[in-house]
């Protein structure tokens, strides 16, 4: 099947504190690249009570004309951050064609199509429209958990969705990651809902809940989570921190991923480094010293809980037009593990990404920490996991079989404690 590629899209943004978007500029497909330029009306807001902000500076500074792409990129990173990842692309392919199963080639659609076909309630403060003058949100009717889970199951199997189920899953097309998920609203809060997958070898939903709750009890800044059940299946709800209710609407907080901060794209993600990210934090973040301690603690906790999927899209910062602020942690999920030796998705010290205490000690100085301070953080987080393991597992309703599967394998694997 041949799809017609989109040639342009208009970027709309929610400025800080606002509940309605304004058009910021235009994206244009140009020989395999996607280029951006700000609209005159947006640039003219300089003297407005709520002036324009750069979508992300230094990548897209506020100035007229087509903006050059950073070296090595085919589209601005802050725009790619707002585009769906693997799961959302599979849902969109299902909607567009009914193509089958996990082996479908999501590259058959172009990036502008994914931006324009995904739901409008995406992470961050951007959305994409075909019109520069009229904003029409792509929203879905409220759906129950059972409907959402049935939709996810059908997409996983490559079964085309009915119109009703298509609408039920529509919200999830604009968020990242590879696992089945959707966006839901409950009273005055919004959540990312993560579902179990038919390919799961253990209860990954509960494992992520446990990791997030343990991180919170250990003093890390993490998004609140809770567990729900539907159709006798577990669902993890992660509270969104990029939305705040205001009157009858919602404000949106602009965000950029660490991948964008590092000037990389998905093809270059293997070069993402905690060392480089710590340098950016020292120069461009609010409260850099405390932020470095928080990021180092997250690195250590990821190692201690077996989350080796700490890639650069799983770290992010709020952007207010002037400065960057680390967001709460939002994707701490222990990964399947058979042996002891493991490595993190991001480089930690030079080319070393081994998941153990010794690697963290090598890089401590990049976080302005002494070796003693790094060991104290390691010891404190280890103790917090040991002390809270049983009550948090009980809170999750984890079976003894799954507890035994996770303990000392994902959580506190002996390899992670090696100096």
Short mmCIF file of C-alpha atoms in Angstrom, two decimals:
data_model
loop_
_atom_site.label_atom_id
_atom_site.label_comp_id
_atom_site.label_asym_id
_atom_site.label_seq_id
_atom_site.Cartn_x
_atom_site.Cartn_y
_atom_site.Cartn_z
CA UNK A 1 0.00 0.00 0.00
CA UNK A 2 1.38 3.44 -0.93
CA UNK A 3 0.70 6.44 1.32
CA UNK A 4 0.80 10.04 0.21
CA UNK A 5 3.37 11.93 2.25
CA UNK A 6 2.40 15.16 4.01
CA UNK A 7 4.16 18.30 2.78
CA UNK A 8 3.53 20.70 5.65
CA UNK A 9 2.12 21.01 9.15
CA UNK A 10 1.59 23.96 11.47
CA UNK A 11 2.91 23.92 15.02
CA UNK A 12 0.62 25.19 17.76
CA UNK A 13 1.88 25.87 21.28
CA UNK A 14 0.37 26.44 24.70
CA UNK A 15 2.32 29.36 26.17
CA UNK A 16 3.09 29.18 29.90
CA UNK A 17 -0.08 29.48 31.99
CA UNK A 18 -2.45 29.50 29.00
CA UNK A 19 -5.30 27.05 28.34
CA UNK A 20 -5.62 27.78 24.60
CA UNK A 21 -2.91 27.35 21.97
CA UNK A 22 -1.53 29.83 19.44
CA UNK A 23 0.10 29.02 16.13
CA UNK A 24 3.89 29.20 16.36
CA UNK A 25 5.10 28.34 12.87
CA UNK A 26 5.26 25.95 9.96
CA UNK A 27 6.97 22.61 9.33
CA UNK A 28 7.89 21.77 5.75
CA UNK A 29 9.12 18.51 4.23
CA UNK A 30 12.20 19.17 2.12
CA UNK A 31 14.15 16.32 0.49
CA UNK A 32 13.97 13.99 3.47
CA UNK A 33 14.33 16.73 6.06
CA UNK A 34 11.69 18.58 8.06
CA UNK A 35 12.41 22.29 8.44
CA UNK A 36 10.74 24.87 10.67
CA UNK A 37 10.17 28.59 10.55
CA UNK A 38 8.29 30.80 12.99
CA UNK A 39 5.19 32.67 11.87
CA UNK A 40 5.27 36.47 11.80
CA UNK A 41 2.29 36.71 14.15
CA UNK A 42 4.14 34.60 16.70
CA UNK A 43 7.37 36.58 16.47
CA UNK A 44 5.34 39.78 16.83
CA UNK A 45 4.20 38.67 20.28
CA UNK A 46 7.47 40.02 21.72
CA UNK A 47 5.63 42.95 23.35
CA UNK A 48 2.55 40.94 24.33
CA UNK A 49 1.63 40.33 27.97
CA UNK A 50 2.42 36.65 27.34
CA UNK A 51 5.23 36.85 24.77
CA UNK A 52 6.40 34.12 22.45
CA UNK A 53 8.98 31.63 23.67
CA UNK A 54 11.35 29.59 21.54
CA UNK A 55 10.08 26.05 21.03
CA UNK A 56 13.49 25.13 22.36
CA UNK A 57 16.58 27.31 22.41
CA UNK A 58 19.29 26.91 21.09
CA UNK A 59 17.78 24.44 18.63
CA UNK A 60 14.98 26.72 17.35
CA UNK A 61 15.85 30.28 18.41
CA UNK A 62 13.23 33.00 18.00
CA UNK A 63 14.10 34.50 14.65
CA UNK A 64 12.57 34.85 11.21
CA UNK A 65 13.23 32.54 8.30
CA UNK A 66 13.87 28.83 7.85
CA UNK A 67 15.97 27.59 10.73
CA UNK A 68 18.89 25.26 9.97
CA UNK A 69 18.85 21.78 11.42
CA UNK A 70 21.40 20.80 14.04
CA UNK A 71 24.18 18.72 12.53
CA UNK A 72 23.16 15.12 11.92
CA UNK A 73 19.41 15.64 12.43
CA UNK A 74 16.67 15.38 9.81
CA UNK A 75 14.10 17.21 11.94
CA UNK A 76 14.27 19.39 15.06
CA UNK A 77 14.61 17.26 18.17
CA UNK A 78 11.97 19.19 20.10
CA UNK A 79 9.48 18.41 17.32
CA UNK A 80 10.44 14.73 17.28
CA UNK A 81 9.87 14.65 21.04
CA UNK A 82 6.19 15.38 20.35
CA UNK A 83 5.88 12.63 17.74
CA UNK A 84 4.68 9.12 18.62
CA UNK A 85 7.12 6.30 19.20
CA UNK A 86 6.76 2.59 18.46
CA UNK A 87 3.39 1.94 20.11
CA UNK A 88 1.68 5.06 18.78
CA UNK A 89 3.00 4.38 15.29
CA UNK A 90 1.60 0.86 15.32
CA UNK A 91 -1.82 2.21 16.34
CA UNK A 92 -1.72 4.81 13.54
CA UNK A 93 -0.67 2.18 11.00
CA UNK A 94 -3.60 0.07 12.17
CA UNK A 95 -5.94 3.00 11.71
CA UNK A 96 -4.58 3.89 8.28
CA UNK A 97 -4.32 0.43 6.80
CA UNK A 98 -5.11 -2.42 9.15
CA UNK A 99 -1.62 -3.79 8.50
CA UNK A 100 -0.78 -6.79 10.61
CA UNK A 101 1.09 -7.36 13.80
CA UNK A 102 4.33 -6.23 15.42
CA UNK A 103 6.36 -6.81 12.25
CA UNK A 104 4.66 -3.96 10.41
CA UNK A 105 7.06 -1.41 8.89
CA UNK A 106 6.11 1.87 10.56
CA UNK A 107 8.57 3.66 8.26
CA UNK A 108 5.93 3.44 5.51
CA UNK A 109 4.42 6.64 6.87
CA UNK A 110 6.35 9.92 6.98
CA UNK A 111 7.02 11.96 10.12
CA UNK A 112 4.56 14.73 9.29
CA UNK A 113 1.80 12.12 8.90
CA UNK A 114 2.57 10.73 12.33
CA UNK A 115 2.43 14.24 13.80
CA UNK A 116 -0.89 15.03 12.11
CA UNK A 117 -2.53 11.65 12.74
CA UNK A 118 -1.69 11.31 16.44
CA UNK A 119 -3.87 12.57 19.26
CA UNK A 120 -3.69 16.20 20.35
CA UNK A 121 -3.24 15.62 24.08
CA UNK A 122 0.41 14.69 23.56
CA UNK A 123 3.15 15.06 26.13
CA UNK A 124 4.43 18.62 26.40
CA UNK A 125 2.95 21.85 25.07
CA UNK A 126 2.87 21.33 21.28
CA UNK A 127 0.32 20.08 18.78
CA UNK A 128 0.18 19.93 14.98
CA UNK A 129 -2.51 21.04 12.56
CA UNK A 130 -3.10 21.34 8.84
CA UNK A 131 -4.37 24.89 9.32
CA UNK A 132 -2.45 27.97 10.50
CA UNK A 133 -5.63 29.77 11.55
CA UNK A 134 -8.06 27.20 12.99
CA UNK A 135 -7.18 24.83 15.82
CA UNK A 136 -9.23 21.62 15.79
CA UNK A 137 -8.12 19.16 18.49
CA UNK A 138 -7.99 15.46 17.63
CA UNK A 139 -9.61 13.94 20.67
CA UNK A 140 -11.33 10.69 21.53
CA UNK A 141 -14.47 10.00 23.49
CA UNK A 142 -14.03 8.80 27.06
CA UNK A 143 -13.45 5.05 27.06
CA UNK A 144 -13.52 2.48 29.82
CA UNK A 145 -10.46 0.47 30.79
CA UNK A 146 -11.89 -2.71 29.28
CA UNK A 147 -12.33 -0.98 25.91
CA UNK A 148 -8.80 0.36 26.02
CA UNK A 149 -7.33 -3.03 26.87
CA UNK A 150 -9.30 -4.73 24.11
CA UNK A 151 -8.03 -2.10 21.67
CA UNK A 152 -4.43 -2.67 22.75
CA UNK A 153 -4.82 -6.44 22.45
CA UNK A 154 -6.13 -6.14 18.88
CA UNK A 155 -3.34 -3.81 17.79
CA UNK A 156 -0.74 -6.22 19.23
CA UNK A 157 -2.25 -9.04 17.19
CA UNK A 158 -2.49 -6.90 14.05
CA UNK A 159 -6.30 -7.03 13.98
CA UNK A 160 -7.91 -3.89 12.51
CA UNK A 161 -9.83 -1.84 15.05
CA UNK A 162 -13.53 -1.20 14.85
CA UNK A 163 -14.45 2.53 14.75
CA UNK A 164 -15.40 2.38 18.45
CA UNK A 165 -12.19 0.68 19.54
CA UNK A 166 -10.18 2.94 17.24
CA UNK A 167 -11.52 5.95 19.14
CA UNK A 168 -10.88 4.24 22.48
CA UNK A 169 -7.15 3.94 21.78
CA UNK A 170 -6.74 7.16 19.84
CA UNK A 171 -5.36 9.17 22.78
CA UNK A 172 -2.42 6.81 23.17
CA UNK A 173 -1.03 7.49 19.71
CA UNK A 174 0.80 10.65 20.73
CA UNK A 175 2.89 9.29 23.59
CA UNK A 176 6.24 7.54 23.52
CA UNK A 177 7.48 4.06 24.24
CA UNK A 178 6.94 0.61 22.81
CA UNK A 179 4.42 -0.87 25.26
CA UNK A 180 0.60 -0.65 24.99
CA UNK A 181 -0.69 2.53 26.61
CA UNK A 182 -3.35 5.22 26.49
CA UNK A 183 -4.10 8.64 27.98
CA UNK A 184 -7.01 8.96 30.37
CA UNK A 185 -8.61 11.59 32.58
CA UNK A 186 -9.99 10.98 36.06
CA UNK A 187 -11.62 13.98 37.73
CA UNK A 188 -9.05 16.80 37.80
CA UNK A 189 -6.02 14.66 36.96
CA UNK A 190 -4.65 13.11 33.80
CA UNK A 191 -2.78 9.83 33.57
CA UNK A 192 -0.75 7.68 31.23
CA UNK A 193 -2.26 4.19 31.45
CA UNK A 194 0.11 1.29 30.75
CA UNK A 195 -1.27 -2.17 30.00
CA UNK A 196 0.16 -5.62 30.18
CA UNK A 197 1.31 -7.15 26.91
CA UNK A 198 0.61 -10.61 25.55
CA UNK A 199 4.37 -11.15 25.31
CA UNK A 200 5.15 -10.38 28.98
CA UNK A 201 7.09 -13.16 30.73
CA UNK A 202 6.31 -11.72 34.19
CA UNK A 203 4.05 -9.02 35.63
CA UNK A 204 5.85 -6.00 34.17
CA UNK A 205 3.01 -3.64 35.12
CA UNK A 206 3.37 -4.48 38.81
CA UNK A 207 7.17 -4.49 38.57
CA UNK A 208 7.12 -0.91 37.28
CA UNK A 209 4.64 0.12 39.98
CA UNK A 210 6.94 -1.34 42.63
CA UNK A 211 10.01 0.39 41.21
CA UNK A 212 8.24 3.77 41.03
CA UNK A 213 6.88 3.45 44.57
CA UNK A 214 10.25 2.35 45.95
CA UNK A 215 11.89 5.32 44.21
CA UNK A 216 9.37 7.66 45.82
CA UNK A 217 9.94 6.12 49.27
CA UNK A 218 13.68 6.48 48.72
CA UNK A 219 13.23 10.23 48.28
CA UNK A 220 13.48 10.57 44.51
CA UNK A 221 11.25 13.01 42.62
CA UNK A 222 8.94 10.66 40.70
CA UNK A 223 5.48 10.85 39.16
CA UNK A 224 2.75 9.42 41.44
CA UNK A 225 1.48 5.99 40.36
CA UNK A 226 -1.42 3.69 41.19
CA UNK A 227 -2.65 0.28 40.11
CA UNK A 228 -6.07 -0.50 38.66
CA UNK A 229 -7.68 -3.69 37.41
CA UNK A 230 -9.88 -4.20 34.34
CA UNK A 231 -10.93 -7.48 32.74
CA UNK A 232 -8.84 -9.14 35.45
CA UNK A 233 -5.70 -7.45 34.10
CA UNK A 234 -3.42 -4.98 35.87
CA UNK A 235 -3.13 -1.41 34.62
CA UNK A 236 -0.51 1.09 35.80
CA UNK A 237 -1.65 4.72 35.99
CA UNK A 238 1.14 7.31 35.97
CA UNK A 239 0.00 10.81 36.88
CA UNK A 240 0.94 13.39 34.27
CA UNK A 241 3.05 16.32 35.43
CA UNK A 242 2.84 18.28 32.17
CA UNK A 243 -0.82 19.22 32.75
CA UNK A 244 -2.45 21.44 35.37
CA UNK A 245 -6.18 22.21 35.57
CA UNK A 246 -7.07 25.91 35.29
CA UNK A 247 -10.70 26.98 35.27
CA UNK A 248 -12.48 24.89 32.66
CA UNK A 249 -9.27 24.04 30.81
CA UNK A 250 -5.75 22.74 31.22
CA UNK A 251 -2.38 24.42 31.02
CA UNK A 252 0.46 22.53 29.35
CA UNK A 253 4.13 22.52 30.27
CA UNK A 254 6.68 22.47 27.47
CA UNK A 255 9.18 19.62 27.67
CA UNK A 256 12.25 18.37 25.84
CA UNK A 257 13.89 14.96 26.12
CA UNK A 258 17.50 14.39 27.09
CA UNK A 259 18.00 13.14 23.54
CA UNK A 260 17.14 16.63 22.32
CA UNK A 261 19.28 18.27 25.01
CA UNK A 262 22.20 16.18 23.76
CA UNK A 263 21.54 17.10 20.11
CA UNK A 264 21.02 13.45 19.09
CA UNK A 265 18.33 11.52 17.27
CA UNK A 266 17.20 7.92 17.70
CA UNK A 267 19.88 6.63 15.33
CA UNK A 268 22.57 8.26 17.48
CA UNK A 269 21.05 7.40 20.87
CA UNK A 270 23.87 4.97 21.67
CA UNK A 271 26.15 8.00 22.10
CA UNK A 272 23.94 9.52 24.81
CA UNK A 273 25.97 10.01 27.97
CA UNK A 274 25.27 10.87 31.60
CA UNK A 275 28.57 12.77 31.58
CA UNK A 276 27.44 15.12 28.81
CA UNK A 277 23.98 15.50 30.33
CA UNK A 278 25.54 16.46 33.67
CA UNK A 279 27.57 19.16 31.90
CA UNK A 280 24.41 20.59 30.33
CA UNK A 281 22.77 20.60 33.76
CA UNK A 282 25.70 22.52 35.26
CA UNK A 283 25.34 25.30 32.67
CA UNK A 284 21.65 25.52 31.74
CA UNK A 285 19.41 24.07 34.46
CA UNK A 286 17.73 25.70 37.42
CA UNK A 287 19.25 24.64 40.75
CA UNK A 288 22.08 22.70 39.07
CA UNK A 289 23.69 21.28 42.24
CA UNK A 290 20.47 19.70 43.52
CA UNK A 291 19.56 18.56 40.00
CA UNK A 292 22.90 16.76 39.66
CA UNK A 293 22.29 14.94 42.95
CA UNK A 294 18.81 13.95 41.76
CA UNK A 295 20.04 12.67 38.39
CA UNK A 296 22.91 10.73 39.98
CA UNK A 297 20.43 9.20 42.42
CA UNK A 298 18.17 8.18 39.53
CA UNK A 299 21.12 6.57 37.75
CA UNK A 300 21.98 4.61 40.89
CA UNK A 301 18.36 3.62 41.50
CA UNK A 302 17.98 2.42 37.90
CA UNK A 303 21.00 0.17 38.43
CA UNK A 304 19.72 -1.12 41.78
CA UNK A 305 16.24 -1.95 40.45
CA UNK A 306 17.39 -3.46 37.15
CA UNK A 307 16.03 -0.72 34.88
CA UNK A 308 18.51 -0.90 32.02
CA UNK A 309 16.10 0.95 29.70
CA UNK A 310 17.23 4.38 30.94
CA UNK A 311 17.67 5.73 27.41
CA UNK A 312 17.73 9.44 26.67
CA UNK A 313 14.00 9.67 25.90
CA UNK A 314 13.32 8.45 29.43
CA UNK A 315 14.87 11.61 30.87
CA UNK A 316 13.30 15.01 30.24
CA UNK A 317 13.26 18.65 31.28
CA UNK A 318 10.61 21.33 31.49
CA UNK A 319 11.34 24.32 29.24
CA UNK A 320 9.87 27.74 30.11
CA UNK A 321 11.56 29.71 27.33
CA UNK A 322 14.54 30.66 29.49
CA UNK A 323 15.73 27.74 31.59
CA UNK A 324 15.47 23.98 31.97
CA UNK A 325 14.20 22.09 35.02
CA UNK A 326 14.40 18.31 35.45
CA UNK A 327 10.97 16.68 35.31
CA UNK A 328 9.92 14.00 37.79
CA UNK A 329 11.06 10.49 36.84
CA UNK A 330 8.35 8.73 34.84
CA UNK A 331 9.60 5.44 33.38
CA UNK A 332 11.43 3.25 35.89
CA UNK A 333 10.71 -0.29 34.77
CA UNK A 334 12.85 -3.31 35.75
CA UNK A 335 13.89 -5.24 32.67
CA UNK A 336 14.03 -8.99 32.16
CA UNK A 337 17.36 -10.42 33.27
CA UNK A 338 18.78 -13.93 33.23
CA UNK A 339 22.39 -13.45 34.34
CA UNK A 340 24.17 -10.96 36.56
CA UNK A 341 26.14 -8.78 34.12
CA UNK A 342 24.09 -5.87 32.77
CA UNK A 343 24.62 -2.47 31.16
CA UNK A 344 22.65 0.76 31.10
CA UNK A 345 21.20 2.27 27.92
CA UNK A 346 23.21 5.49 28.39
CA UNK A 347 26.97 5.73 28.80
CA UNK A 348 27.98 6.47 32.38
CA UNK A 349 31.74 7.04 32.48
CA UNK A 350 33.50 7.40 29.15
CA UNK A 351 32.46 4.37 27.12
CA UNK A 352 31.60 2.42 30.26
CA UNK A 353 27.91 1.71 30.88
CA UNK A 354 28.19 -1.34 33.16
CA UNK A 355 25.40 -1.49 35.75
CA UNK A 356 27.39 -1.50 38.96
CA UNK A 357 28.55 0.69 41.82
CA UNK A 358 32.09 0.96 40.45
CA UNK A 359 30.89 2.70 37.28
CA UNK A 360 28.94 5.24 39.31
CA UNK A 361 32.01 5.99 41.43
CA UNK A 362 34.01 6.63 38.25
CA UNK A 363 31.59 9.36 37.15
CA UNK A 364 30.72 10.90 40.55
CA UNK A 365 32.93 13.95 39.96
CA UNK A 366 30.85 14.85 36.89
CA UNK A 367 27.92 15.29 39.29
CA UNK A 368 30.07 17.39 41.65
CA UNK A 369 30.08 14.53 44.16
CA UNK A 370 32.99 13.05 46.06
CA UNK A 371 33.50 9.30 46.14
CA UNK A 372 32.26 9.26 49.74
CA UNK A 373 29.09 11.18 48.84
CA UNK A 374 28.43 8.81 45.93
CA UNK A 375 28.83 5.79 48.22
CA UNK A 376 26.42 7.37 50.71
CA UNK A 377 23.78 7.77 47.99
CA UNK A 378 24.33 4.19 46.87
CA UNK A 379 24.03 2.92 50.44
CA UNK A 380 20.96 5.03 51.22
CA UNK A 381 19.07 3.85 48.13
CA UNK A 382 20.05 0.22 48.73
CA UNK A 383 18.76 0.45 52.30
CA UNK A 384 15.52 2.09 51.17
CA UNK A 385 14.85 -0.75 48.71
CA UNK A 386 15.57 -3.40 51.38
CA UNK A 387 13.41 -1.70 54.02
CA UNK A 388 10.43 -1.00 51.76
CA UNK A 389 10.47 -4.11 49.57
CA UNK A 390 7.92 -6.17 51.49
CA UNK A 391 5.37 -3.40 52.17
CA UNK A 392 5.47 -2.13 48.58
CA UNK A 393 5.14 -5.67 47.18
CA UNK A 394 2.18 -6.15 49.50
CA UNK A 395 0.69 -2.87 48.28
CA UNK A 396 1.03 -4.16 44.70
CA UNK A 397 -0.45 -7.56 45.55
CA UNK A 398 2.63 -9.25 44.09
CA UNK A 399 2.66 -13.04 44.29
CA UNK A 400 5.48 -14.89 46.04
CA UNK A 401 6.50 -16.37 42.69
CA UNK A 402 6.95 -12.90 41.15
CA UNK A 403 8.66 -11.60 44.31
CA UNK A 404 11.21 -14.40 44.07
CA UNK A 405 11.62 -13.73 40.35
CA UNK A 406 12.41 -10.03 40.90
CA UNK A 407 14.39 -10.05 44.17
CA UNK A 408 18.17 -10.25 43.76
CA UNK A 409 17.67 -10.59 40.01
CA UNK A 410 16.23 -7.26 38.92
CA UNK A 411 16.19 -5.60 42.36
CA UNK A 412 19.57 -5.56 44.13
CA UNK A 413 21.27 -7.99 41.81
CA UNK A 414 24.70 -8.73 43.37
CA UNK A 415 26.41 -7.45 40.21
CA UNK A 416 25.02 -3.94 40.80
CA UNK A 417 26.76 -3.76 44.19
CA UNK A 418 30.23 -4.53 42.85
CA UNK A 419 32.79 -1.74 43.44
#
